[in-house]
Short mmCIF file of C-alpha atoms and ligand atoms in Angstrom, two decimals:
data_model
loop_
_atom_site.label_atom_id
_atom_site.label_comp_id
_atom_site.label_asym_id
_atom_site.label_seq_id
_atom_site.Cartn_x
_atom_site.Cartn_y
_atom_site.Cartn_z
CA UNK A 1011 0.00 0.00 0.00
CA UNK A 1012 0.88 3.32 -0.74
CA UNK A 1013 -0.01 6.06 1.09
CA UNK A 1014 -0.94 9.93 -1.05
CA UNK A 1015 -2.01 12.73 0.86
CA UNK A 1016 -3.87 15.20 -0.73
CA UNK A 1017 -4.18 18.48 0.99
CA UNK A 1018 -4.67 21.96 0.15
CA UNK A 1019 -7.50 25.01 1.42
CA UNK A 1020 -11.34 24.58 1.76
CA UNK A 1021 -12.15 23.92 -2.23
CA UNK A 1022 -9.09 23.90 -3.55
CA UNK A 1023 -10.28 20.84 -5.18
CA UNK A 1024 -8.77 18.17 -3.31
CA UNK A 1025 -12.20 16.09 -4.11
CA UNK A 1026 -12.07 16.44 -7.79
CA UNK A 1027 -8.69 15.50 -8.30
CA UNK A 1028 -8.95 12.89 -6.18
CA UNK A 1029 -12.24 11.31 -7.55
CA UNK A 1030 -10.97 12.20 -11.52
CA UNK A 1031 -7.35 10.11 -10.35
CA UNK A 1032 -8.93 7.07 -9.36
CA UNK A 1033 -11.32 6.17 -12.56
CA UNK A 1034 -8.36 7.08 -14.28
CA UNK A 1035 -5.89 4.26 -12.11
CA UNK A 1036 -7.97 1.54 -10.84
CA UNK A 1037 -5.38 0.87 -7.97
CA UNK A 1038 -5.83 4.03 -6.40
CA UNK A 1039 -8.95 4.84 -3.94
CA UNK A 1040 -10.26 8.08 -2.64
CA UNK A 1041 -10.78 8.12 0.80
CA UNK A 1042 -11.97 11.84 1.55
CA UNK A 1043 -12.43 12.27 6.01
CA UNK A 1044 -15.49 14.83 4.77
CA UNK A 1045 -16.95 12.49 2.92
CA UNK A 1046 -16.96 9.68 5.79
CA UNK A 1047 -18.02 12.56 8.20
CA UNK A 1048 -20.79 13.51 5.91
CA UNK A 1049 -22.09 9.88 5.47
CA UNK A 1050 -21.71 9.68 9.37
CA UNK A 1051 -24.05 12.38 9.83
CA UNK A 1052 -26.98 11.25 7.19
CA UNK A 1053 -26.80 8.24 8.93
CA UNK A 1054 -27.09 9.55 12.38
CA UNK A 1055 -23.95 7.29 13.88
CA UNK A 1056 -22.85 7.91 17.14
CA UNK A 1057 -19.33 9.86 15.56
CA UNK A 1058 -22.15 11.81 13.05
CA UNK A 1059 -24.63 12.81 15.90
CA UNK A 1060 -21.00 13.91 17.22
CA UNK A 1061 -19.22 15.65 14.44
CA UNK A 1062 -22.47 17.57 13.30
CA UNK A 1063 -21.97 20.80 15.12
CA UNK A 1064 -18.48 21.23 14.40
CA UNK A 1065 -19.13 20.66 10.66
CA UNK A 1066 -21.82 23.01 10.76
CA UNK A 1067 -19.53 25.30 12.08
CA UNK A 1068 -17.00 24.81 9.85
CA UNK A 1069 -14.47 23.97 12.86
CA UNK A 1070 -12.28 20.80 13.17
CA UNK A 1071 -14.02 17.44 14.32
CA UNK A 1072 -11.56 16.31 17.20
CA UNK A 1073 -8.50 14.39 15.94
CA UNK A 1074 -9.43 11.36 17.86
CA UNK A 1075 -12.73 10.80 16.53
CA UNK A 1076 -11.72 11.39 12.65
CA UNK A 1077 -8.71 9.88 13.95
CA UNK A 1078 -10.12 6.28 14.67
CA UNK A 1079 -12.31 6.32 11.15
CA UNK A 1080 -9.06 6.51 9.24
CA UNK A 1081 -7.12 4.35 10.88
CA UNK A 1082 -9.69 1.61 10.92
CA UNK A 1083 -9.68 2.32 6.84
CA UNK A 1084 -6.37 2.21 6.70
CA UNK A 1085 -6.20 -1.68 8.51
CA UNK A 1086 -8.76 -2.67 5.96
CA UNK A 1087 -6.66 -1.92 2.62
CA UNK A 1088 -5.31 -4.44 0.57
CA UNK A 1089 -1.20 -4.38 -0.34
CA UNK A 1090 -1.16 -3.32 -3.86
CA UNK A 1091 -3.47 -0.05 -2.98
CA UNK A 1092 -2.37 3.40 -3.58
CA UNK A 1093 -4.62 5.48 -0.90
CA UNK A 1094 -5.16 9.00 -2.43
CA UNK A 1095 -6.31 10.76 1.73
CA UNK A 1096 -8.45 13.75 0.96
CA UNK A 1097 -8.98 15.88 3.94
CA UNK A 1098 -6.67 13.86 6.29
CA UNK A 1099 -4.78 14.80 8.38
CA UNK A 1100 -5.75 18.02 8.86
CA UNK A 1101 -3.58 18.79 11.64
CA UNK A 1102 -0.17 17.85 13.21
CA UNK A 1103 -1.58 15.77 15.69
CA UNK A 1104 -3.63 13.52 12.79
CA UNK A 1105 -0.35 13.22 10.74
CA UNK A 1106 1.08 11.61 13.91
CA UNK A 1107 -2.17 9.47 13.85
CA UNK A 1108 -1.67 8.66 10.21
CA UNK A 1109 2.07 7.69 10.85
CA UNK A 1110 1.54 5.31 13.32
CA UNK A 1111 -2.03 3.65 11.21
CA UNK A 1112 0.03 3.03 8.31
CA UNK A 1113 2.92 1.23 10.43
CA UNK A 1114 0.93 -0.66 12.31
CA UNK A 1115 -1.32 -1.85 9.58
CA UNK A 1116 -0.52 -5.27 8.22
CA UNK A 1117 0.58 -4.11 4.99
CA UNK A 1118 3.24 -1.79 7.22
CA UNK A 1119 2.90 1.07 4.48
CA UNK A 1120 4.20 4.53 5.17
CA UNK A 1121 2.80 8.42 3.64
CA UNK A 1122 4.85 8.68 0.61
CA UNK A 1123 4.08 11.87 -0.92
CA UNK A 1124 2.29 14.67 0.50
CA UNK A 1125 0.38 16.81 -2.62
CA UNK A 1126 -0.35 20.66 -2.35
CA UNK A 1127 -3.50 22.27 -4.27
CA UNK A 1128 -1.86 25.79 -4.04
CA UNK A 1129 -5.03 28.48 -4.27
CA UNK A 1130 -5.82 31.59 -3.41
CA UNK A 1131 -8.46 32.47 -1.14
CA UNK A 1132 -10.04 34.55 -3.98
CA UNK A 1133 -10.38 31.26 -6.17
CA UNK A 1134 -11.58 29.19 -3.27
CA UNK A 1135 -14.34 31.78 -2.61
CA UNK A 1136 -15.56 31.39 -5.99
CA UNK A 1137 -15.47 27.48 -6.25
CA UNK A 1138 -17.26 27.21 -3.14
CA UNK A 1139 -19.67 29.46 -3.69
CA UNK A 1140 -20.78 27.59 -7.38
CA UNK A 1141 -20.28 23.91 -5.83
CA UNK A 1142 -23.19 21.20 -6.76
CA UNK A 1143 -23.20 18.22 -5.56
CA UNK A 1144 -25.10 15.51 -6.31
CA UNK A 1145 -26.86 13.39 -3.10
CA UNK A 1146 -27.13 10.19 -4.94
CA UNK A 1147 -24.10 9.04 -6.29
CA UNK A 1148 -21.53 11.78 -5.12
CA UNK A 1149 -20.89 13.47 -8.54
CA UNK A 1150 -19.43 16.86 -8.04
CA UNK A 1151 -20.19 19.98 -10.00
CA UNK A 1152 -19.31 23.69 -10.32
CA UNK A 1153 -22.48 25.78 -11.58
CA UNK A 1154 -19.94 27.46 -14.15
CA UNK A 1155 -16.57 26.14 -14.20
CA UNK A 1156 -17.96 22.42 -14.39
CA UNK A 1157 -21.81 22.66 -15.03
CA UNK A 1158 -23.92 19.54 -15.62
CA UNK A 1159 -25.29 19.11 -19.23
CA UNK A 1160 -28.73 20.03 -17.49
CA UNK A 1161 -28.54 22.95 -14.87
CA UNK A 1162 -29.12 21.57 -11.11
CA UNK A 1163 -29.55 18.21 -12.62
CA UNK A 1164 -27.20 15.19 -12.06
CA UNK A 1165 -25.22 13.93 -15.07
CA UNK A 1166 -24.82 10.58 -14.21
CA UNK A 1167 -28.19 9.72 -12.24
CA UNK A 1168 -30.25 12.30 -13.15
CA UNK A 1169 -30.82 13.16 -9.20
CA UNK A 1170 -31.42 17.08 -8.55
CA UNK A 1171 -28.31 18.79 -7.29
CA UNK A 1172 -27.85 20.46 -3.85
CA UNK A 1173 -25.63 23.09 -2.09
CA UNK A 1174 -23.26 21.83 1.00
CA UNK A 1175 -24.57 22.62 4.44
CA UNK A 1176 -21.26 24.47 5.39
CA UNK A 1177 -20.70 26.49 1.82
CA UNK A 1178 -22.52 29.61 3.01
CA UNK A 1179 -19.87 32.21 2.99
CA UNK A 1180 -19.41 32.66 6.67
CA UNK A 1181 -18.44 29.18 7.19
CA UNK A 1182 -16.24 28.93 4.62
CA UNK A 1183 -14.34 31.88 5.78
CA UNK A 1184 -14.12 30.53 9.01
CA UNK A 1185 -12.86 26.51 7.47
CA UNK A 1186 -10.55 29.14 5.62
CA UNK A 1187 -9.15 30.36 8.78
CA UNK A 1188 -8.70 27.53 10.62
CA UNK A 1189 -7.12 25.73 7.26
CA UNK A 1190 -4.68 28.32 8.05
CA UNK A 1191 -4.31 27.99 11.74
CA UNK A 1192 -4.21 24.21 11.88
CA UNK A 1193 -3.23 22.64 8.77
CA UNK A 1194 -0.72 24.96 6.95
CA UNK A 1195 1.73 23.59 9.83
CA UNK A 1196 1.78 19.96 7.68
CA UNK A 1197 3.40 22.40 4.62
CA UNK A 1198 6.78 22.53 6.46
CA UNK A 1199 6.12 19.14 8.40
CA UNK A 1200 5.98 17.35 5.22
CA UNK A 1201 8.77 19.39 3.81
CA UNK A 1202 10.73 18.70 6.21
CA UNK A 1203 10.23 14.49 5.33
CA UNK A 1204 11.42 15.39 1.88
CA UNK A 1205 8.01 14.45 0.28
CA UNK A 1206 6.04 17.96 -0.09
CA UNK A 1207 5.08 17.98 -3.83
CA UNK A 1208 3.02 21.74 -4.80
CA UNK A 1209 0.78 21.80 -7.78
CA UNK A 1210 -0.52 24.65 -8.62
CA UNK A 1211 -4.36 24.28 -8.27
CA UNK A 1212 -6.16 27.07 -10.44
CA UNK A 1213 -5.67 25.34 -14.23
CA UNK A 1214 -8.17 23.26 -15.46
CA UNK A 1215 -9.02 20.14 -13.52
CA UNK A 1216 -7.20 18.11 -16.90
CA UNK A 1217 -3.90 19.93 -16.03
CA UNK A 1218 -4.01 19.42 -12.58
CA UNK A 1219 -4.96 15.64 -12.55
CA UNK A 1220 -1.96 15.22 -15.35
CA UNK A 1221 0.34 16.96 -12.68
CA UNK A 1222 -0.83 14.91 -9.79
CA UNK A 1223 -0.78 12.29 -11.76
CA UNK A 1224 2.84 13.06 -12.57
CA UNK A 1225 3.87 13.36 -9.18
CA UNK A 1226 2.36 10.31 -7.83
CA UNK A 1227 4.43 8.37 -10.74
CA UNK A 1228 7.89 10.34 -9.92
CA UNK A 1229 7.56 9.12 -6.64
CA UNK A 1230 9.54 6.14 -5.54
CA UNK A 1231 8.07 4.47 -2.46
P1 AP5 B 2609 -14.19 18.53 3.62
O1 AP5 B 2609 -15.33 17.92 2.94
O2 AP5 B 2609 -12.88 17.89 3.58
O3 AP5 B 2609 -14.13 20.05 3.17
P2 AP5 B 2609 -12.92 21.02 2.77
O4 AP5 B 2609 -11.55 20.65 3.15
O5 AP5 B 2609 -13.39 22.32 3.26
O6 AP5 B 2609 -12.81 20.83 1.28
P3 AP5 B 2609 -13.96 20.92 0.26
O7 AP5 B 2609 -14.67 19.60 0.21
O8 AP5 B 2609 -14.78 22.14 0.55
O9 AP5 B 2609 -13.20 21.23 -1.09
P4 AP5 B 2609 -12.27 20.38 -2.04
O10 AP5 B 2609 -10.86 20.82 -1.87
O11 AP5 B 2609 -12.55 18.91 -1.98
O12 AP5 B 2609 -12.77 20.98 -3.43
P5 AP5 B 2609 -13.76 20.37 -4.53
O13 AP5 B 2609 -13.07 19.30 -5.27
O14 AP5 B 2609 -15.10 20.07 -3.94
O15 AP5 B 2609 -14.54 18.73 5.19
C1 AP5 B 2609 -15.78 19.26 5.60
C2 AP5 B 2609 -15.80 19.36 7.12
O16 AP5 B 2609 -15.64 18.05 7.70
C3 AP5 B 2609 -14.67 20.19 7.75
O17 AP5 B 2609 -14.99 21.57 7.79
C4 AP5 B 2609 -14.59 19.58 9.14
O18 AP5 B 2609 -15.64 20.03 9.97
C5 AP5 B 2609 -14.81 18.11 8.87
N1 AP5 B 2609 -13.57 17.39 8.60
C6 AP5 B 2609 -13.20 16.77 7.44
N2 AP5 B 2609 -12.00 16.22 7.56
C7 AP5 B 2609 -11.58 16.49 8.82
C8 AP5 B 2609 -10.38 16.21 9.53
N3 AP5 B 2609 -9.37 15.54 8.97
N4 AP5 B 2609 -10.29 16.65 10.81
C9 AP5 B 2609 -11.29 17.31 11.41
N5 AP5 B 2609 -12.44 17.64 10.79
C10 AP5 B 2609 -12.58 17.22 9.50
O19 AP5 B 2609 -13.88 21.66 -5.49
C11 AP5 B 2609 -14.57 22.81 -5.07
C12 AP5 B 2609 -15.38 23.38 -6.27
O20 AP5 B 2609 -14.48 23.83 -7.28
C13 AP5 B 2609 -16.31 22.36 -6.94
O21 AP5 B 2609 -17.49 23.01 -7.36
C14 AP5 B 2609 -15.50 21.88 -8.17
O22 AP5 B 2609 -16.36 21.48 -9.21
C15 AP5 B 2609 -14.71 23.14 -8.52
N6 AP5 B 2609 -13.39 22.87 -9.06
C16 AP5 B 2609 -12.51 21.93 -8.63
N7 AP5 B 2609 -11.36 21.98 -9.35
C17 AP5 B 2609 -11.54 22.99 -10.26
C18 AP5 B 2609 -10.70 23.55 -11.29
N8 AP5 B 2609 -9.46 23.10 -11.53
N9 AP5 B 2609 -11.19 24.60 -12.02
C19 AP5 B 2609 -12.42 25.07 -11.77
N10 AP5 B 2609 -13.27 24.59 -10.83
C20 AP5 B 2609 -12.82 23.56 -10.08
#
C-alpha cells in the first residue's frame, strides 16, 4: 500500500482530483475524512450525531474521533493499494495518527508523498460558492466552471443537485481560517520528510490531474 495525501485550502479541489485520479488508475482509492463525516451524519452514527456541530460550524471534528475512522480504513486496505487521503490529516496531531495507522497496519505502508493544491483564497471563494453536488451518487459539479449538461440536474443519475450545508460564505471563511491555523503547519512538516510535492491548483481540472498524476508516478516508495 501506498499512502498519497492530498491536501490543500477549503475547495481547492482536493475532491475532484482525487475522484478524476482514481477512474483514471484503478489501484488508487479516494478516501476523503469529509466524505466519511458527511455519510456519518446522514446516517445519524454515534461519531455523526458527534461531528455535526463542528461541521456546521466549519471547525475541526476532534483528531481522535476522525482519527479512529481513518485508521480503521487504513487496517482494511489491501497491499497493492495506492490510498489518495483527501482531507486527512488536517492537523499535526492527525499526521502523527496517520504515521503510526500506516505502520501498524498489516501491509506496514508509510505516507509517501504529500500533494499541495496551491489556491488563493479569492479562487476558493468562488469554487465554493458555485459547488453542486449531487446526493445520490456523489458526482461533483461547479455551476460554471464544471456545469452539468442540465442545470441543477445530475449527469450521471439524473438526481437534482444540492448546495453543502457548510458552503454559506461565513463558514467557509471561518474553514478558511482555521485551514490556516491548523493545517498549513503539515506544509513545512511534510517538507521537512522530503516528500512535499506543490501543484498549482487554479488550471483546469485536466492539467491538474496530469500533474498529480505526474507526481504520484515520480515518486519512488
Ligand atoms: P471537507 O469535505 O474535507 O471540506 P474542505 O476541506 O473544506 O474541502 P472541500 O470539500 O470544501 O473542497 P475540495 O478541496 O474537496 O474541493 P472540490 O473538489 O469540492 O470537510 C468538511 C468538514 O468536515 C470540515 O470543515 C470539518 O468540519 C470536517 N472534517 C473533514 N476532515 C476532517 C479532519 N481531517 N479533521 C477534522 N475535521 C474534518 O472543489 C470545489 C469546487 O471547485 C467544486 O465546485 C468543483 O467542481 C470546482 N473545481 C474543482 N477543481 C476545479 C478547477 N481546476 N477549475 C475550476 N473549478 C474547479
Amino acid at each position: 500500500m501506498k499512502i498519497v495525501v492530498i491536501f490543500g485550502s477549503p475547495g481547492s479541489g482536493k475532491g475532484t482530483i482525487a475522484s478524476r485520479l482514481t477512474k483514471l488508475n484503478p489501484q488508487m482509492i479516494h478516501v476523503s475524512s469529509g466524505d466519511m463525516l458527511r455519510k456519518a451524519v446522514e446516517d445519524h452514527t454515534a461519531v455523526g450525531l458527534e461531528a455535526e456541530s463542528y461541521m456546521r460550524d466549519g471547525a475541526l471534528v476532534p483528531d481522535e474521533i476522525i482519527g479512529r475512522m481513518i485508521s480503521e480504513y487504513i487496517a482494511s486496505v489491501d497491499s497493492g493499494t495506492i490510498v489518495l487521503l483527501d482531507g486527512f490529516p488536517r492537523t499535526l496531531t492527525q499526521a502523527d495518527i496517520l504515521d503510526e495507522a500506516a505502520q501498524t497496519c498489516a501491509c506496514s505502508a508509510e505516507v509517501s508523498l504529500a500533494v499541495l493544491l496551491d489556491i488563493s483564497d479569492e479562487v476558493v471563494f468562488d469554487r465554493v460558492a458555485g459547488r453542486r453536488g449531487c446526493p445520490a451518487c456523489g458526482a461533483g459539479y461547479h455551476v460554471t466552471n464544471i456545469p452539468p449538461r442540465v442545470a441543477g440536474i445530475c449527469d450521471n443519475c439524473g438526481t437534482a443537485l444540492v448546495i453543502r450545508k457548510d458552503d454559506t460564505p461565513e463558514t467557509v471563511a471561518q474553514r478558511i481560517a482555521i485551514y490556516k491555523q491548523q493545517t498549513v503547519p503539515l506544509i513545512a512538516f511534510y517538507a521537512e520528510r522530503g516528500i512535499l510535492r506543490r501543484v498549482p491548483a487554479t488550471g483546469s481540472v485536466d492539467d491538474i490531474v496530469a500533474l498529480t498524476q505526474r507526481a504520484i508516478s515520480e515518486n519512488p516508495a
